Short mmCIF file of C-alpha atoms in Angstrom, two decimals:
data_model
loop_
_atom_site.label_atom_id
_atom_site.label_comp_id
_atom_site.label_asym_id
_atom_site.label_seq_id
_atom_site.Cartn_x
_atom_site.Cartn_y
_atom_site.Cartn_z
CA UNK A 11 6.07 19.53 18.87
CA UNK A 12 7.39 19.75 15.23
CA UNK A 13 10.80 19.38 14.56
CA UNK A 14 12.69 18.92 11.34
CA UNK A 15 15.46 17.04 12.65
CA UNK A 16 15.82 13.55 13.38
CA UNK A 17 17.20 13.10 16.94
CA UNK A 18 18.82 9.53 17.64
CA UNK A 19 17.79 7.95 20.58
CA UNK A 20 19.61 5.99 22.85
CA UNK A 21 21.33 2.76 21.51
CA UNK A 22 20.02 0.17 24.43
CA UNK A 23 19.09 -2.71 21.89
CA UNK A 24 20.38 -6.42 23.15
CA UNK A 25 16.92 -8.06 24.80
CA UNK A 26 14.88 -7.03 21.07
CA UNK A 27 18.04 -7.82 19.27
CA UNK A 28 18.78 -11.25 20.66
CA UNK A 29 15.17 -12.33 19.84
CA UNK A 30 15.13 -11.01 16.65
CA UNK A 31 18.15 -13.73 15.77
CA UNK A 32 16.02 -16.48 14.47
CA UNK A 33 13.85 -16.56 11.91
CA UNK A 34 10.77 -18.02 13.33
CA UNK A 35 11.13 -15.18 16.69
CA UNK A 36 10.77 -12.40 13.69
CA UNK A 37 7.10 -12.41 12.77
CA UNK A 38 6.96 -12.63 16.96
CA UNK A 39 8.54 -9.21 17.31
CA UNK A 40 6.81 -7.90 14.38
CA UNK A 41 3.59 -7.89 16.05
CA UNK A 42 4.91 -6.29 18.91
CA UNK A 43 5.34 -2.51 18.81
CA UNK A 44 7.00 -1.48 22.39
CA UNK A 45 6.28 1.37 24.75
CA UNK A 46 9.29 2.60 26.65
CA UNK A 47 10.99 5.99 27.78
CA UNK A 48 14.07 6.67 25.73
CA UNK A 49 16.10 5.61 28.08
CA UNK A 50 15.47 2.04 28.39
CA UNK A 51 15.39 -0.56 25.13
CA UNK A 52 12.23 -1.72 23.55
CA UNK A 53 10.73 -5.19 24.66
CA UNK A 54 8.24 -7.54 23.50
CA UNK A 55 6.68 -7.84 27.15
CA UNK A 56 5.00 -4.27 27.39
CA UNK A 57 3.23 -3.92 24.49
CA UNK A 58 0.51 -1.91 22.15
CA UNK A 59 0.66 -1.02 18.54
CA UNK A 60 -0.02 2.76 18.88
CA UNK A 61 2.00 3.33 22.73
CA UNK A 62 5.38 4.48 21.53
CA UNK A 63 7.19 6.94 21.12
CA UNK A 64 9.25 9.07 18.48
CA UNK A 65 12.60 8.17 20.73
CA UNK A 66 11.39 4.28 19.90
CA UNK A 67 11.42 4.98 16.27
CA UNK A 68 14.61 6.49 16.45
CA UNK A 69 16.13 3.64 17.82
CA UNK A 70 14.91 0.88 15.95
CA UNK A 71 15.99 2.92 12.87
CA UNK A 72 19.22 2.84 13.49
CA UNK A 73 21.31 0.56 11.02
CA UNK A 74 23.36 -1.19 13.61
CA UNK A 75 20.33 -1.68 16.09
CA UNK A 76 19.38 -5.36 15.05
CA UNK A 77 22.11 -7.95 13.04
CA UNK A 78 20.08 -7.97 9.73
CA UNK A 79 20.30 -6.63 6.32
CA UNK A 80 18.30 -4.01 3.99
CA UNK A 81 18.85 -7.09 1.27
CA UNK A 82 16.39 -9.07 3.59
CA UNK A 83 12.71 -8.26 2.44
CA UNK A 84 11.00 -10.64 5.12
CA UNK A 85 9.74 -7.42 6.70
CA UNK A 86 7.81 -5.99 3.97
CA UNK A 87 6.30 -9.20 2.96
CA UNK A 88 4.80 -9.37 6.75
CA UNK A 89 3.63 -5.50 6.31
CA UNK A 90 1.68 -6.64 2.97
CA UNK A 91 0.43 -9.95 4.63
CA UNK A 92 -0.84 -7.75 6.98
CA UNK A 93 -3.25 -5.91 4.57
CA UNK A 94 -4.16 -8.61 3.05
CA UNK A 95 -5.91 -10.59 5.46
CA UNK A 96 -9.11 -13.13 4.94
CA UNK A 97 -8.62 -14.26 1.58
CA UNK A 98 -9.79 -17.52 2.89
CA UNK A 99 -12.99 -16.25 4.01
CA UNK A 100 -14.31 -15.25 0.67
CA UNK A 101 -16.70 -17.40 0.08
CA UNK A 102 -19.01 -15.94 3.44
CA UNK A 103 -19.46 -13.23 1.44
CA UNK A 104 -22.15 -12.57 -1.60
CA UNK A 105 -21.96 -9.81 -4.39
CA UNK A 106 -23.60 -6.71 -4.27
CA UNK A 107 -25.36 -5.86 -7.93
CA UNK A 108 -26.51 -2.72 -9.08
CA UNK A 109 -27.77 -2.81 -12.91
CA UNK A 110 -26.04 -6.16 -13.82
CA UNK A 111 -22.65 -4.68 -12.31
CA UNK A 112 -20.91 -6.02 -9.51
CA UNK A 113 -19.65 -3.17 -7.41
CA UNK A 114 -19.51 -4.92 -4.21
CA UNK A 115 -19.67 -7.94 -1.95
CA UNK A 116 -21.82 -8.13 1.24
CA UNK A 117 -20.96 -10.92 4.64
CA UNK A 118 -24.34 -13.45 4.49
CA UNK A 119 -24.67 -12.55 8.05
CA UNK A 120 -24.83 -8.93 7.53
CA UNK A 121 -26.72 -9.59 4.23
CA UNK A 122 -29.52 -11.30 7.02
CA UNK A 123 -29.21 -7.79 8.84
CA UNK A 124 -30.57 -5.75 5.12
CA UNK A 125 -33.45 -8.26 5.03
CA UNK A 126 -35.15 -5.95 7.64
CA UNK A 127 -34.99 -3.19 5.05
CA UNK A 128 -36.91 -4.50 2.32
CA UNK A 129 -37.84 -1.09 0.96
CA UNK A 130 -34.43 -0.57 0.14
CA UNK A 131 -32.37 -4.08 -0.51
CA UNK A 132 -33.20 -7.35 -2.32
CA UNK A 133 -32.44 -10.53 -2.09
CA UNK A 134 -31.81 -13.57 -4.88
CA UNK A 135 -31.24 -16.39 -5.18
CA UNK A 136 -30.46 -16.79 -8.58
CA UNK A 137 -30.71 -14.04 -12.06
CA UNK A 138 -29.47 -16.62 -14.46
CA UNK A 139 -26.63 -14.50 -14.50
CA UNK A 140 -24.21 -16.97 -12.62
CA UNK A 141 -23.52 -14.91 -9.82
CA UNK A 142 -26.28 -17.35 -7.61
CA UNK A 143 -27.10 -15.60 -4.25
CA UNK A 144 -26.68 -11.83 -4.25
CA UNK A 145 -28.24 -8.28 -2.51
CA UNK A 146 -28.81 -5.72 -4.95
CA UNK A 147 -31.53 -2.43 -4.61
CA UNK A 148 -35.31 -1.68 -5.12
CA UNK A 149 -35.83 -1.71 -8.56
CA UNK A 150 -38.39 1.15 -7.02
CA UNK A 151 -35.15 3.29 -6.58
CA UNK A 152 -34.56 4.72 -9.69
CA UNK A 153 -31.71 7.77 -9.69
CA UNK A 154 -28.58 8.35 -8.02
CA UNK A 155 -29.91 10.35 -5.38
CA UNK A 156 -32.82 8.64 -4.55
CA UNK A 157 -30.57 5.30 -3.98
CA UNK A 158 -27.94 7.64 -1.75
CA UNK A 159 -30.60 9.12 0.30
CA UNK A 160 -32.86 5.39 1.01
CA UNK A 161 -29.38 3.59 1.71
CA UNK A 162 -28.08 6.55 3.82
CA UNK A 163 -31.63 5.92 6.15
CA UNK A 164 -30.36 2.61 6.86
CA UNK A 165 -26.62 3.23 7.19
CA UNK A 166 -28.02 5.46 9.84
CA UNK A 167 -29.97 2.82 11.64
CA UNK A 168 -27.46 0.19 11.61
CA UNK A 169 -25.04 2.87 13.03
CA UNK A 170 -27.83 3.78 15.82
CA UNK A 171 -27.38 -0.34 16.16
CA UNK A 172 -23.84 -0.38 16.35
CA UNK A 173 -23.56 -2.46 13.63
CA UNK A 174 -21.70 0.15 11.31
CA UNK A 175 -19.48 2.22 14.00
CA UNK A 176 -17.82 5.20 13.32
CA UNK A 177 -20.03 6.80 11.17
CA UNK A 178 -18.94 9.93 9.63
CA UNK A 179 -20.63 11.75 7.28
CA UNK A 180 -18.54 11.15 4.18
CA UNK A 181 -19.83 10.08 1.31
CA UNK A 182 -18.03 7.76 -1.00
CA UNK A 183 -19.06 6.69 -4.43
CA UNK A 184 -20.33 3.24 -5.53
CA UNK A 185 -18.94 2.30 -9.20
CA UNK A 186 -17.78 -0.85 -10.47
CA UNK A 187 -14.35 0.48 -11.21
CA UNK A 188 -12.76 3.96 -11.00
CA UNK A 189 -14.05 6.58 -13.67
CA UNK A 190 -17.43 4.17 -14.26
CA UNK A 191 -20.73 5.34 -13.91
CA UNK A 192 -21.80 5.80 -10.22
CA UNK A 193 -24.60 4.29 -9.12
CA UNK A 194 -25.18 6.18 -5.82
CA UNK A 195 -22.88 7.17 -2.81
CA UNK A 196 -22.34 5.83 0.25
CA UNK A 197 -21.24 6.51 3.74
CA UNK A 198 -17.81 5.98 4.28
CA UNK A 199 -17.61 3.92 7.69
CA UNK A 200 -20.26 1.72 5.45
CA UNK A 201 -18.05 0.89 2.68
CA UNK A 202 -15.95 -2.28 4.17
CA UNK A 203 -19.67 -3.67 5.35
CA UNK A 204 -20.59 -3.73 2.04
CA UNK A 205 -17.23 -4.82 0.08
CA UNK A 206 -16.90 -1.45 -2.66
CA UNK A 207 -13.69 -0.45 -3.58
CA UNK A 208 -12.57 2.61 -1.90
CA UNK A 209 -9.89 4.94 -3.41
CA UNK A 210 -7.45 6.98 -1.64
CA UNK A 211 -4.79 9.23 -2.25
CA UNK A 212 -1.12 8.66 -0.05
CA UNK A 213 1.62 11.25 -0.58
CA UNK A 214 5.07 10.47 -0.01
CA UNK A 215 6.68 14.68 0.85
CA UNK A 216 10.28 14.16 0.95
CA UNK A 217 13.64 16.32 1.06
CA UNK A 218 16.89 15.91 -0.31
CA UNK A 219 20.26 16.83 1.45
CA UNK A 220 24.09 16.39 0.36
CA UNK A 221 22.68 13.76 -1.72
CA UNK A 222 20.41 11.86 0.46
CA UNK A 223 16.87 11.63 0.75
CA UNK A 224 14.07 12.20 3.84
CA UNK A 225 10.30 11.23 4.31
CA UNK A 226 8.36 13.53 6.65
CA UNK A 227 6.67 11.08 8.61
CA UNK A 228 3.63 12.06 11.01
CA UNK A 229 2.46 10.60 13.88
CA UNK A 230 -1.69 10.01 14.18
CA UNK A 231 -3.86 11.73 17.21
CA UNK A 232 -4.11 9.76 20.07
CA UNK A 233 -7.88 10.61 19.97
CA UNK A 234 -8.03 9.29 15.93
CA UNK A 235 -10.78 6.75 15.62
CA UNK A 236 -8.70 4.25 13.37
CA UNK A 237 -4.89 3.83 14.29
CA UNK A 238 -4.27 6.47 16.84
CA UNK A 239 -0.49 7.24 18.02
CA UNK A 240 0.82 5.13 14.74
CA UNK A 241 2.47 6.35 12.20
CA UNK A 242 1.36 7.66 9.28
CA UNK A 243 2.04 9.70 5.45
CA UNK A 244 3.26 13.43 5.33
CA UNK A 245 -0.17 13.82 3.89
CA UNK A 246 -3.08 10.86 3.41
CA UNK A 247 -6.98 10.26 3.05
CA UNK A 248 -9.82 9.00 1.37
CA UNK A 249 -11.59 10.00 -2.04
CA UNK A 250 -14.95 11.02 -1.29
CA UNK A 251 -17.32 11.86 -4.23
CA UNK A 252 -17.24 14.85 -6.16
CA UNK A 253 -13.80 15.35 -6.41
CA UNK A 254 -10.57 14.24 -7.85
CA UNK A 255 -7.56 12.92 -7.34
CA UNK A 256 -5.13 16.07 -7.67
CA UNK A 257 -7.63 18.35 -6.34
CA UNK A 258 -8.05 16.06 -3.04
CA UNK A 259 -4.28 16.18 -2.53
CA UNK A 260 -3.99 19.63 -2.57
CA UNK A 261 -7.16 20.20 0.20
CA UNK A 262 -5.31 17.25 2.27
CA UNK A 263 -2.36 18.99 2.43
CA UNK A 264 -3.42 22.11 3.32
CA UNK A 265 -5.37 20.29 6.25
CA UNK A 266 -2.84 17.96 7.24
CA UNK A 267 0.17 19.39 6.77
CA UNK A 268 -0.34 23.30 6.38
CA UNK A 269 1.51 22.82 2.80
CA UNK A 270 0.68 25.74 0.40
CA UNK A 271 -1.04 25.10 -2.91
CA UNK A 272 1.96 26.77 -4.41
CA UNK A 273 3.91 23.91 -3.47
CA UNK A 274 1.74 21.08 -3.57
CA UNK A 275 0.72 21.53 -7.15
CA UNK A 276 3.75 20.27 -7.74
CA UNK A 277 3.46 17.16 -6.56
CA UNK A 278 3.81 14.03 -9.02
CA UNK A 279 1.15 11.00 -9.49
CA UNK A 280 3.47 7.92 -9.60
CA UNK A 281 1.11 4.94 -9.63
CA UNK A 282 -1.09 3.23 -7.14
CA UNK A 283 -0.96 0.32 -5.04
CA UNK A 284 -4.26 -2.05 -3.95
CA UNK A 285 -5.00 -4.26 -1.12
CA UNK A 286 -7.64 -6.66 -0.25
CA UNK A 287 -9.01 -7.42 3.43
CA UNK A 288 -11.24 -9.22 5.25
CA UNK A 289 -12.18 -8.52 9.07
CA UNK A 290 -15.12 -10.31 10.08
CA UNK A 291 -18.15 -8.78 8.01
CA UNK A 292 -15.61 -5.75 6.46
CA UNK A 293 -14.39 -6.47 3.45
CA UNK A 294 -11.99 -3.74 2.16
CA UNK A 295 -10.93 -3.15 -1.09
CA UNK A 296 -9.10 -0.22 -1.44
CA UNK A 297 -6.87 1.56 -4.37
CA UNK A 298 -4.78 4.18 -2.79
CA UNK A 299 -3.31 7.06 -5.84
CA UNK A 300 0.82 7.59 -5.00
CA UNK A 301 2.34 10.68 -5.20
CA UNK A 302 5.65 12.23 -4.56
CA UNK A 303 6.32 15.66 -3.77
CA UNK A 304 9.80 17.01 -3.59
CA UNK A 305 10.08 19.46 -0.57
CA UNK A 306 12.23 22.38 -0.10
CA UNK A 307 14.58 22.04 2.78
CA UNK A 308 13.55 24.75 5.36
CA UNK A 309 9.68 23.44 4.67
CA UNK A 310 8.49 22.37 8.20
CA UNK A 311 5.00 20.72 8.34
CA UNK A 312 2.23 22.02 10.25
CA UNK A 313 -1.10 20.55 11.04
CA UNK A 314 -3.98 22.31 11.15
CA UNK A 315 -7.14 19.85 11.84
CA UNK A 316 -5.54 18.50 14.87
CA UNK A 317 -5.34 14.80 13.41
CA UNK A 318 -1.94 14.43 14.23
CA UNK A 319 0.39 14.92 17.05
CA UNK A 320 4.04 15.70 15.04
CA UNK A 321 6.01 15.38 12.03
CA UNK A 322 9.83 14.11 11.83
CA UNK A 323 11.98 14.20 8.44
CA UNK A 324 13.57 10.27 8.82
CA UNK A 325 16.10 9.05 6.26
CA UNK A 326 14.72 6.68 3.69
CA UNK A 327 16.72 4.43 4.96
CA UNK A 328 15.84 4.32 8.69
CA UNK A 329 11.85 4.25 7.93
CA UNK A 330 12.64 1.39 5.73
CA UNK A 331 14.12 -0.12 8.99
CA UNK A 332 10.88 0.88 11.03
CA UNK A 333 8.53 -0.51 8.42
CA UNK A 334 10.98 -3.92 7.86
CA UNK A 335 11.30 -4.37 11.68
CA UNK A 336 7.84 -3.45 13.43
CA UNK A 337 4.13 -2.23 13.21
CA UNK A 338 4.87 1.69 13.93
CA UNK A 339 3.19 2.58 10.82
CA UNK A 340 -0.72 2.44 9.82
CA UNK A 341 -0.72 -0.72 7.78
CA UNK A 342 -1.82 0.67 4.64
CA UNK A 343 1.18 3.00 4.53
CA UNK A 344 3.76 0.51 4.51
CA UNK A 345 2.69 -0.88 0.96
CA UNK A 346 3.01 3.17 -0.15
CA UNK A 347 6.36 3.31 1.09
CA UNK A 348 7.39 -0.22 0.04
CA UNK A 349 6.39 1.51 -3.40
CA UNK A 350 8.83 4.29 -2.98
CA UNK A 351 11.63 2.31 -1.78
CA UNK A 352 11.63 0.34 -5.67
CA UNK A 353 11.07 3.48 -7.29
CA UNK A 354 13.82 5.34 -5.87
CA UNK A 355 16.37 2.02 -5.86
CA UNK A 356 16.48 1.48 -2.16
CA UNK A 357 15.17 -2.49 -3.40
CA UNK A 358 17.15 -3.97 -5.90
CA UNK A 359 16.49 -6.37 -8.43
CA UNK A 360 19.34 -8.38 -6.91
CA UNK A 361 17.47 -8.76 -3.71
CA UNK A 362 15.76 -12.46 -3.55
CA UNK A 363 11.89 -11.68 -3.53
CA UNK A 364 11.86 -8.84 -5.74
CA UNK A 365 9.04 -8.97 -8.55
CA UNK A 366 6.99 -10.92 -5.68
CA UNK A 367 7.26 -8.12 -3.22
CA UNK A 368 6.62 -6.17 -6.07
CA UNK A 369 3.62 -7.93 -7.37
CA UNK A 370 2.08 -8.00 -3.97
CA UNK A 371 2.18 -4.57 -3.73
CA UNK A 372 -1.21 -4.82 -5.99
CA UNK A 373 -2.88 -7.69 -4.31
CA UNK A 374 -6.55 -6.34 -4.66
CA UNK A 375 -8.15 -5.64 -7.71
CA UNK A 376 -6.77 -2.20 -9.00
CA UNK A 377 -9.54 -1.16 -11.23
#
């Protein structure tokens, strides 16, 4: 169902409220997205992060639901924590080299797994170059395309193994840094496995009314892959090769949101924010492009590829209280919205935490 109102749902708040009191109970309920009916108030004891519903958003929204304050940034520094897991762990993982450049960094245990593909990876110990252990290609492999087409053979192997899931036959480029030279392009469910920076772009559509501004917020596919039922960006997704940023937005939107090129055109690049991440042998580092697009009032969103199950226009305001008070939204969205919240003055310089919230907002390496 799309709707472009924001219905409130019921105000039933005391068991999450109570336990939200104290400080060291906040992370606790932070982790803990709720399922319930509208009727009934969220708990911590029935949990998943993508089995809830739009009447749960509405009523943890509300400005009176739990005795804090939008001064209190403890919520958004969780949400970043979040995408920044693993630092720790850097040292299990070894560079990946391609003509003296580092473009990205590969687990030693999956590194063990490329051995059996000799044709196609190397390893060394040591190049004089300082960079000690490391996997880089056959010398034998020579041009873009023959590099794209040997690694793709193996991507497809390892997927077969289930040791890359989820493949999906997206190519992403491999560069040291965005606009370089690409050395050859990659599967996209590959790219964590083997540490390259990913780019993205994340598109903030809002509306203004008597003064006030609203994010269209849409809620993933149960069925998604990655993240279903949580929610997401008006409009969102990965660069793949061979196109760029503004010209990705526009297809997105069309896709995602049935938005018109008329009126996405006009939508404005306003920075980007970075993360860094380590899951087990994934290592993401992503750059995600911001833009914000003004929307005319009557604009309802559709979608047309079936990734997503509704849209709702939220005050500013009450997703700030989502994002500040649970996991509702895909992690990586937070940090886009965080962005928007100090570019439109909903986080003050007077707030305690500012220029480190706003630091951390660019964790990864944004190049």
């Amino acid at each position: 169902m799309v709707c472009n109102t924001y219905h409130v749902a019921h105000k039933i708040r005391q068991p999450l409220a109570s336990l939200y009191k104290s400080k060291a109970s906040r992370s606790f309920i932070a982790s803990f997205p709720a399922r319930t009916g509208s009727s009934r108030p969220l708990s911590a004891a029935t949990v998943s992060c993508s089995s809830f519903t739009w009447d749960d958003v509405a009523q943890v929204s509300q400005p009176d639901y739990l005795p804090d304050d939008s001064s209190d940034l403890h919520g958004y520094f969780q949400k970043i924590k979040i995408c920044n897991r693993g630092s720790q762990k850097q040292s299990d993982f070894i560079p990946f080299i391609i003509e003296d450049q580092i473009v990205g960094y590969v687990h030693n245990c999956f590194a063990n797994q490329l051995r059996k593909f000799q044709d196609v990876f190397v390893h060394s110990e040591n190049n004089g170059g300082g960079y000690g252990s490391y996997v880089t290609l056959n010398s034998k492999l020579r041009t873009t395309e023959e590099r794209t087409r040997a690694v793709g053979e193996v991507i497809k192997c390892l997927g077969e193994e289930e040791l890359i899931p989820g493949i999906r036959n997206e190519l992403y480029p491999v560069s040291s840094s965005f606009g370089a030279p690409i050395f050859f392009s990659l599967e996209r469910a590959a790219a964590p496995y083997f540490g390259i920076k990913a780019y993205g772009v994340h598109m903030n559509g809002y509306v203004e009314r008597n003064g006030k501004k609203f994010l269209w917020i849409g809620k993933r596919s149960e069925v998604k892959p990655t993240y279903p039922g949580m929610l997401d960006h008006l409009v969102a997704g990965g660069l793949p090769h061979g196109i760029a940023c503004g010209e990705n937005l526009i297809k997105e939107c069309e896709e995602e949101a049935g938005i018109p090129r008329s009126l996405s055109s006009r939508a404005v690049p306003v920075g980007a924010v970075s993360y860094m991440d380590i899951d087990g042998y994934r290592y993401k580092r992503d750059v995600l492009f911001c833009y914000d697009l003004k929307l005319p009032e009557d604009f309802v969103p559709k979608n047309q590829d079936g990734e997503v199950e509704g849209f709702r226009l939220i005050p500013v305001t009450q997703a700030a209280n989502v994002i500040r008070r649970m996991e509702f939204f895909k992690p990586n969205c937070s940090l886009v919205i965080i962005d928007f919240l100090f570019r439109h003055g909903y986080i003050c310089p007077e707030y305690y935490g500012y220029l480190d919230l706003l630091q951390s907002l660019r964790s990864g390496d944004c190049s």
